[in-house]
Amino acid sequence: MIKNTHRFLIAIALLPFICLAQLYNKEVQASINLKVQNNNTLQIVGSAHNKTKINQSLRYVLSVIKSDKNNTANKNKNDQEGRFVLSPSDKTNLSNITININEKDRTIILLLIYDEEDKILGKDRKVLKGLAVEMNTDLNKIQSSYTEDVKEDTSDTDGFVMRGMVIQDTKTKAGSDFYNMYYTMYLSKSIDGDEIVKITEELAIGMNTQIKVQVANEVVAQFILNPRNQYLKDMADFSIYRTIGYFERKIQNKGQIIRY
């Protein structure tokens, strides 16, 4: 009886998150299309479809994260992003990426589409787990088998478990340098958080810009940008410290809920 009560309480607690997850791709549909070009090359095309009757001013980030199955900490991440406007009922291709396929790789492809307020409207995610067949197999069989091996991760309520994701919206070289330093530290410490980390660069006082490091809906670090290399390293180290603290608190809070 106690176990059933606990399950009921957990289900009630999860309802808001399930309802929120169902809102994605309602107004703007994000889609990832895959095409095998030859035995070891995959073409990735991200596209968007405006399902509404109004113009949509949007921004997209298409990310490809590759990691060796035997060493998930060794990740290679490639981002393509841009801004665009979609007319009512319009469809358009956003970005085109070509990658080499290795049977030892695990590849995650993620497309996020944001509105003008940086709210996620559409998202799509594919997970590729190496080559499904031998390299000398006929190309049509490779295409068929690879399509079967592209799976949606359904372990989360909306099918998207975005572990280890760090995205950026920077405007200057210094901002991009900070992002690269932060992400290198993020990987080296194997943080692999289950919330998206977002690094944005915004206008501040005068001609200055500021960096904001946000995990989910919480700003963990914010500072005026200075292009000096040592300053950027110090701020990246501080931001990583705050990021780790965020995920540690989250784990502690989950533990408290379970004990309760």
mmCIF file of C-alpha atoms in Angstrom:
data_model
loop_
_atom_site.group_PDB
_atom_site.id
_atom_site.type_symbol
_atom_site.label_atom_id
_atom_site.label_comp_id
_atom_site.label_asym_id
_atom_site.label_seq_id
_atom_site.Cartn_x
_atom_site.Cartn_y
_atom_site.Cartn_z
ATOM 1 C CA MET A 1 0.000 0.000 0.000
ATOM 2 C CA ILE A 2 2.839 2.396 0.889
ATOM 3 C CA LYS A 3 4.631 1.600 -2.385
ATOM 4 C CA ASN A 4 1.453 2.313 -4.371
ATOM 5 C CA THR A 5 1.014 5.623 -2.535
ATOM 6 C CA HIS A 6 4.591 6.608 -3.358
ATOM 7 C CA ARG A 7 4.056 5.754 -7.019
ATOM 8 C CA PHE A 8 0.891 7.852 -7.084
ATOM 9 C CA LEU A 9 2.673 10.847 -5.524
ATOM 10 C CA ILE A 10 5.555 10.555 -7.990
ATOM 11 C CA ALA A 11 3.114 10.397 -10.915
ATOM 12 C CA ILE A 12 1.337 13.546 -9.684
ATOM 13 C CA ALA A 13 4.677 15.332 -9.277
ATOM 14 C CA LEU A 14 5.691 14.465 -12.848
ATOM 15 C CA LEU A 15 2.474 15.673 -14.490
ATOM 16 C CA PRO A 16 3.638 19.282 -15.064
ATOM 17 C CA PHE A 17 6.828 18.062 -16.757
ATOM 18 C CA ILE A 18 4.931 15.632 -18.983
ATOM 19 C CA CYS A 19 2.509 18.375 -20.022
ATOM 20 C CA LEU A 20 5.399 20.729 -20.743
ATOM 21 C CA ALA A 21 7.187 18.112 -22.844
ATOM 22 C CA GLN A 22 4.141 17.755 -25.081
ATOM 23 C CA LEU A 23 4.390 21.428 -26.101
ATOM 24 C CA TYR A 24 7.490 20.949 -28.242
ATOM 25 C CA ASN A 25 7.025 20.881 -32.039
ATOM 26 C CA LYS A 26 3.457 22.192 -31.765
ATOM 27 C CA GLU A 27 4.135 25.584 -33.363
ATOM 28 C CA VAL A 28 7.437 24.867 -35.094
ATOM 29 C CA GLN A 29 8.458 21.339 -36.054
ATOM 30 C CA ALA A 30 12.162 20.497 -35.913
ATOM 31 C CA SER A 31 13.306 17.572 -38.046
ATOM 32 C CA ILE A 32 16.622 15.801 -38.619
ATOM 33 C CA ASN A 33 16.948 13.979 -41.938
ATOM 34 C CA LEU A 34 19.748 11.473 -42.546
ATOM 35 C CA LYS A 35 21.189 10.154 -45.792
ATOM 36 C CA VAL A 36 24.092 7.758 -46.243
ATOM 37 C CA GLN A 37 26.199 9.059 -49.141
ATOM 38 C CA ASN A 38 28.672 6.179 -49.263
ATOM 39 C CA ASN A 39 29.985 3.459 -46.989
ATOM 40 C CA ASN A 40 31.347 5.807 -44.338
ATOM 41 C CA THR A 41 29.813 9.247 -44.895
ATOM 42 C CA LEU A 42 26.519 10.489 -43.482
ATOM 43 C CA GLN A 43 24.717 13.652 -44.563
ATOM 44 C CA ILE A 44 22.705 15.403 -41.837
ATOM 45 C CA VAL A 45 20.086 17.992 -42.782
ATOM 46 C CA GLY A 46 18.161 19.973 -40.169
ATOM 47 C CA SER A 47 14.822 21.453 -41.197
ATOM 48 C CA ALA A 48 11.993 23.522 -39.712
ATOM 49 C CA HIS A 49 8.260 23.715 -40.405
ATOM 50 C CA ASN A 50 6.131 26.661 -39.239
ATOM 51 C CA LYS A 51 2.770 25.156 -38.271
ATOM 52 C CA THR A 52 1.210 28.491 -37.316
ATOM 53 C CA LYS A 53 -0.508 31.217 -39.350
ATOM 54 C CA ILE A 54 1.963 33.945 -38.378
ATOM 55 C CA ASN A 55 5.572 34.742 -39.264
ATOM 56 C CA GLN A 56 8.086 33.239 -36.852
ATOM 57 C CA SER A 57 11.473 34.840 -36.115
ATOM 58 C CA LEU A 58 13.646 31.951 -34.949
ATOM 59 C CA ARG A 59 17.115 30.695 -34.107
ATOM 60 C CA TYR A 60 18.452 27.159 -34.480
ATOM 61 C CA VAL A 61 21.363 25.130 -33.129
ATOM 62 C CA LEU A 62 22.264 21.854 -34.840
ATOM 63 C CA SER A 63 24.739 19.848 -32.747
ATOM 64 C CA VAL A 64 26.628 16.665 -33.571
ATOM 65 C CA ILE A 65 28.346 14.952 -30.628
ATOM 66 C CA LYS A 66 30.547 11.937 -31.329
ATOM 67 C CA SER A 67 32.082 9.727 -28.669
ATOM 68 C CA ASP A 68 33.849 6.391 -28.640
ATOM 69 C CA LYS A 69 31.702 3.696 -27.021
ATOM 70 C CA ASN A 70 34.700 2.677 -24.899
ATOM 71 C CA ASN A 71 35.519 6.248 -23.827
ATOM 72 C CA THR A 72 32.416 8.418 -23.477
ATOM 73 C CA ALA A 73 34.456 11.232 -21.908
ATOM 74 C CA ASN A 74 36.321 11.690 -25.200
ATOM 75 C CA LYS A 75 33.728 13.690 -27.100
ATOM 76 C CA ASN A 76 33.903 15.700 -30.289
ATOM 77 C CA LYS A 77 31.190 18.341 -30.637
ATOM 78 C CA ASN A 78 30.281 20.349 -33.723
ATOM 79 C CA ASP A 79 27.674 23.126 -33.651
ATOM 80 C CA GLN A 80 26.023 24.982 -36.501
ATOM 81 C CA GLU A 81 23.625 27.798 -35.710
ATOM 82 C CA GLY A 82 21.839 30.717 -37.303
ATOM 83 C CA ARG A 83 18.774 32.940 -37.336
ATOM 84 C CA PHE A 84 15.914 32.756 -39.816
ATOM 85 C CA VAL A 85 12.304 33.799 -40.426
ATOM 86 C CA LEU A 86 9.577 31.354 -41.423
ATOM 87 C CA SER A 87 6.352 32.394 -43.121
ATOM 88 C CA PRO A 88 3.074 30.663 -42.162
ATOM 89 C CA SER A 89 3.088 26.945 -43.098
ATOM 90 C CA ASP A 90 6.575 27.328 -44.584
ATOM 91 C CA LYS A 91 9.222 24.578 -44.507
ATOM 92 C CA THR A 92 12.944 25.167 -44.940
ATOM 93 C CA ASN A 93 16.276 23.392 -44.608
ATOM 94 C CA LEU A 94 18.449 25.063 -41.972
ATOM 95 C CA SER A 95 21.835 23.394 -42.059
ATOM 96 C CA ASN A 96 23.743 20.629 -43.765
ATOM 97 C CA ILE A 97 26.511 18.653 -42.042
ATOM 98 C CA THR A 98 28.485 15.741 -43.457
ATOM 99 C CA ILE A 99 30.305 13.416 -41.052
ATOM 100 C CA ASN A 100 32.375 10.264 -41.317
ATOM 101 C CA ILE A 101 30.883 7.153 -39.734
ATOM 102 C CA ASN A 102 32.962 4.876 -37.529
ATOM 103 C CA GLU A 103 31.554 1.618 -36.203
ATOM 104 C CA LYS A 104 33.080 2.375 -32.778
ATOM 105 C CA ASP A 105 31.390 5.780 -32.482
ATOM 106 C CA ARG A 106 28.211 6.721 -30.705
ATOM 107 C CA THR A 107 26.825 9.833 -32.380
ATOM 108 C CA ILE A 108 24.120 12.105 -30.993
ATOM 109 C CA ILE A 109 22.476 14.601 -33.354
ATOM 110 C CA LEU A 110 20.377 17.324 -31.761
ATOM 111 C CA LEU A 111 18.372 20.126 -33.396
ATOM 112 C CA LEU A 112 16.919 22.878 -31.204
ATOM 113 C CA ILE A 113 14.780 25.748 -32.532
ATOM 114 C CA TYR A 114 14.270 28.837 -30.349
ATOM 115 C CA ASP A 115 11.906 31.796 -30.564
ATOM 116 C CA GLU A 116 12.958 35.442 -30.056
ATOM 117 C CA GLU A 117 12.848 34.985 -26.263
ATOM 118 C CA ASP A 118 15.117 31.909 -26.455
ATOM 119 C CA LYS A 119 12.298 29.537 -25.581
ATOM 120 C CA ILE A 120 12.624 26.128 -27.229
ATOM 121 C CA LEU A 121 9.751 25.631 -29.687
ATOM 122 C CA GLY A 122 10.983 22.623 -31.621
ATOM 123 C CA LYS A 123 13.509 19.860 -31.125
ATOM 124 C CA ASP A 124 14.563 16.596 -32.664
ATOM 125 C CA ARG A 125 17.208 14.102 -31.560
ATOM 126 C CA LYS A 126 18.768 11.055 -33.164
ATOM 127 C CA VAL A 127 21.220 8.553 -31.689
ATOM 128 C CA LEU A 128 23.467 6.548 -34.005
ATOM 129 C CA LYS A 129 25.333 3.561 -32.583
ATOM 130 C CA GLY A 130 28.086 2.716 -35.035
ATOM 131 C CA LEU A 131 27.673 0.872 -38.312
ATOM 132 C CA ALA A 132 24.924 -1.707 -38.390
ATOM 133 C CA VAL A 133 26.468 -3.777 -41.180
ATOM 134 C CA GLU A 134 29.833 -4.592 -42.751
ATOM 135 C CA MET A 135 31.491 -1.902 -44.875
ATOM 136 C CA ASN A 136 31.428 -3.987 -48.065
ATOM 137 C CA THR A 137 27.669 -4.516 -47.955
ATOM 138 C CA ASP A 138 25.538 -3.052 -50.719
ATOM 139 C CA LEU A 139 24.763 0.656 -50.211
ATOM 140 C CA ASN A 140 21.000 0.101 -50.204
ATOM 141 C CA LYS A 141 21.371 -2.397 -47.363
ATOM 142 C CA ILE A 142 23.552 0.071 -45.486
ATOM 143 C CA GLN A 143 20.870 2.732 -45.904
ATOM 144 C CA SER A 144 18.157 0.364 -44.688
ATOM 145 C CA SER A 145 20.125 -1.011 -41.754
ATOM 146 C CA TYR A 146 21.349 2.404 -40.703
ATOM 147 C CA THR A 147 17.829 3.773 -40.679
ATOM 148 C CA GLU A 148 16.859 0.959 -38.323
ATOM 149 C CA ASP A 149 19.833 1.763 -36.108
ATOM 150 C CA VAL A 150 18.836 5.422 -35.726
ATOM 151 C CA LYS A 151 16.809 5.396 -32.544
ATOM 152 C CA GLU A 152 14.950 7.929 -30.476
ATOM 153 C CA ASP A 153 15.953 7.800 -26.811
ATOM 154 C CA THR A 154 12.668 7.288 -24.980
ATOM 155 C CA SER A 155 14.014 7.161 -21.464
ATOM 156 C CA ASP A 156 12.687 10.675 -20.778
ATOM 157 C CA THR A 157 9.056 11.735 -20.931
ATOM 158 C CA ASP A 158 9.472 13.579 -24.234
ATOM 159 C CA GLY A 159 12.047 11.233 -25.762
ATOM 160 C CA PHE A 160 14.966 13.627 -25.261
ATOM 161 C CA VAL A 161 17.640 12.972 -22.652
ATOM 162 C CA MET A 162 20.180 15.668 -23.418
ATOM 163 C CA ARG A 163 23.139 14.638 -21.300
ATOM 164 C CA GLY A 164 26.361 16.587 -21.569
ATOM 165 C CA MET A 165 24.900 19.325 -23.763
ATOM 166 C CA VAL A 166 26.609 22.748 -23.759
ATOM 167 C CA ILE A 167 25.296 25.246 -26.306
ATOM 168 C CA GLN A 168 26.392 28.792 -27.045
ATOM 169 C CA ASP A 169 25.110 32.103 -28.387
ATOM 170 C CA THR A 170 28.256 34.249 -28.363
ATOM 171 C CA LYS A 171 28.949 37.361 -30.425
ATOM 172 C CA THR A 172 32.690 38.070 -30.125
ATOM 173 C CA LYS A 173 35.940 36.122 -30.400
ATOM 174 C CA ALA A 174 36.461 36.489 -26.647
ATOM 175 C CA GLY A 175 33.009 35.022 -26.041
ATOM 176 C CA SER A 176 33.779 32.097 -28.338
ATOM 177 C CA ASP A 177 37.151 31.583 -26.620
ATOM 178 C CA PHE A 178 35.431 31.431 -23.224
ATOM 179 C CA TYR A 179 32.959 28.861 -24.537
ATOM 180 C CA ASN A 180 35.786 26.670 -25.862
ATOM 181 C CA MET A 181 37.659 26.864 -22.531
ATOM 182 C CA TYR A 182 34.504 26.113 -20.547
ATOM 183 C CA TYR A 183 33.521 23.172 -22.743
ATOM 184 C CA THR A 184 37.030 21.688 -22.633
ATOM 185 C CA MET A 185 36.910 21.780 -18.818
ATOM 186 C CA TYR A 186 33.361 20.380 -18.850
ATOM 187 C CA LEU A 187 34.548 17.341 -20.817
ATOM 188 C CA SER A 188 37.792 16.877 -18.868
ATOM 189 C CA LYS A 189 35.846 16.697 -15.592
ATOM 190 C CA SER A 190 33.277 14.285 -17.117
ATOM 191 C CA ILE A 191 30.352 16.324 -15.806
ATOM 192 C CA ASP A 192 27.845 14.830 -18.298
ATOM 193 C CA GLY A 193 24.911 16.707 -16.739
ATOM 194 C CA ASP A 194 21.302 15.884 -17.569
ATOM 195 C CA GLU A 195 20.398 19.563 -18.078
ATOM 196 C CA ILE A 196 21.421 21.784 -20.989
ATOM 197 C CA VAL A 197 24.117 24.344 -20.180
ATOM 198 C CA LYS A 198 23.670 27.528 -22.193
ATOM 199 C CA ILE A 199 26.370 30.178 -22.590
ATOM 200 C CA THR A 200 25.112 33.519 -23.920
ATOM 201 C CA GLU A 201 26.858 36.805 -24.603
ATOM 202 C CA GLU A 202 24.786 39.963 -24.146
ATOM 203 C CA LEU A 203 25.322 43.715 -24.358
ATOM 204 C CA ALA A 204 26.285 45.341 -21.054
ATOM 205 C CA ILE A 205 27.254 48.879 -19.976
ATOM 206 C CA GLY A 206 28.882 50.977 -22.702
ATOM 207 C CA MET A 207 30.546 48.889 -25.404
ATOM 208 C CA ASN A 208 31.092 45.929 -23.085
ATOM 209 C CA THR A 209 29.418 42.556 -23.268
ATOM 210 C CA GLN A 210 28.656 40.094 -20.501
ATOM 211 C CA ILE A 211 28.684 36.321 -20.356
ATOM 212 C CA LYS A 212 25.854 34.404 -18.741
ATOM 213 C CA VAL A 213 26.198 30.703 -17.911
ATOM 214 C CA GLN A 214 22.800 29.128 -17.390
ATOM 215 C CA VAL A 215 21.914 25.558 -16.424
ATOM 216 C CA ALA A 216 18.262 24.820 -17.156
ATOM 217 C CA ASN A 217 16.532 27.943 -15.771
ATOM 218 C CA GLU A 218 19.215 28.908 -13.233
ATOM 219 C CA VAL A 219 22.018 31.399 -13.919
ATOM 220 C CA VAL A 220 25.099 29.904 -12.240
ATOM 221 C CA ALA A 221 27.645 32.516 -13.376
ATOM 222 C CA GLN A 222 27.551 35.987 -14.909
ATOM 223 C CA PHE A 223 30.383 38.444 -15.554
ATOM 224 C CA ILE A 224 31.600 41.305 -17.773
ATOM 225 C CA LEU A 225 33.724 39.910 -20.592
ATOM 226 C CA ASN A 226 37.430 40.698 -20.743
ATOM 227 C CA PRO A 227 39.452 39.319 -23.696
ATOM 228 C CA ARG A 228 42.593 38.594 -21.614
ATOM 229 C CA ASN A 229 43.409 34.906 -21.852
ATOM 230 C CA GLN A 230 44.117 34.389 -18.130
ATOM 231 C CA TYR A 231 40.886 36.163 -17.186
ATOM 232 C CA LEU A 232 38.888 33.896 -19.511
ATOM 233 C CA LYS A 233 40.554 30.805 -18.002
ATOM 234 C CA ASP A 234 39.788 32.006 -14.467
ATOM 235 C CA MET A 235 36.152 32.688 -15.367
ATOM 236 C CA ALA A 236 35.832 29.316 -17.097
ATOM 237 C CA ASP A 237 37.217 27.592 -13.989
ATOM 238 C CA PHE A 238 34.823 29.547 -11.737
ATOM 239 C CA SER A 239 31.860 28.776 -14.017
ATOM 240 C CA ILE A 240 32.705 25.061 -14.038
ATOM 241 C CA TYR A 241 32.870 25.128 -10.227
ATOM 242 C CA ARG A 242 29.397 26.693 -10.109
ATOM 243 C CA THR A 243 28.081 24.229 -12.695
ATOM 244 C CA ILE A 244 29.303 21.238 -10.688
ATOM 245 C CA GLY A 245 27.691 22.774 -7.611
ATOM 246 C CA TYR A 246 24.370 23.004 -9.444
ATOM 247 C CA PHE A 247 24.345 19.323 -10.393
ATOM 248 C CA GLU A 248 25.499 18.264 -6.913
ATOM 249 C CA ARG A 249 22.610 20.208 -5.341
ATOM 250 C CA LYS A 250 20.222 18.605 -7.789
ATOM 251 C CA ILE A 251 21.393 15.123 -6.778
ATOM 252 C CA GLN A 252 21.089 16.038 -3.088
ATOM 253 C CA ASN A 253 17.569 17.367 -3.614
ATOM 254 C CA LYS A 254 16.562 14.148 -5.361
ATOM 255 C CA GLY A 255 17.948 12.193 -2.408
ATOM 256 C CA GLN A 256 15.924 14.291 0.028
ATOM 257 C CA ILE A 257 12.752 13.696 -1.962
ATOM 258 C CA ILE A 258 13.348 9.944 -1.997
ATOM 259 C CA ARG A 259 13.995 9.865 1.761
ATOM 260 C CA TYR A 260 10.859 11.857 2.371
#
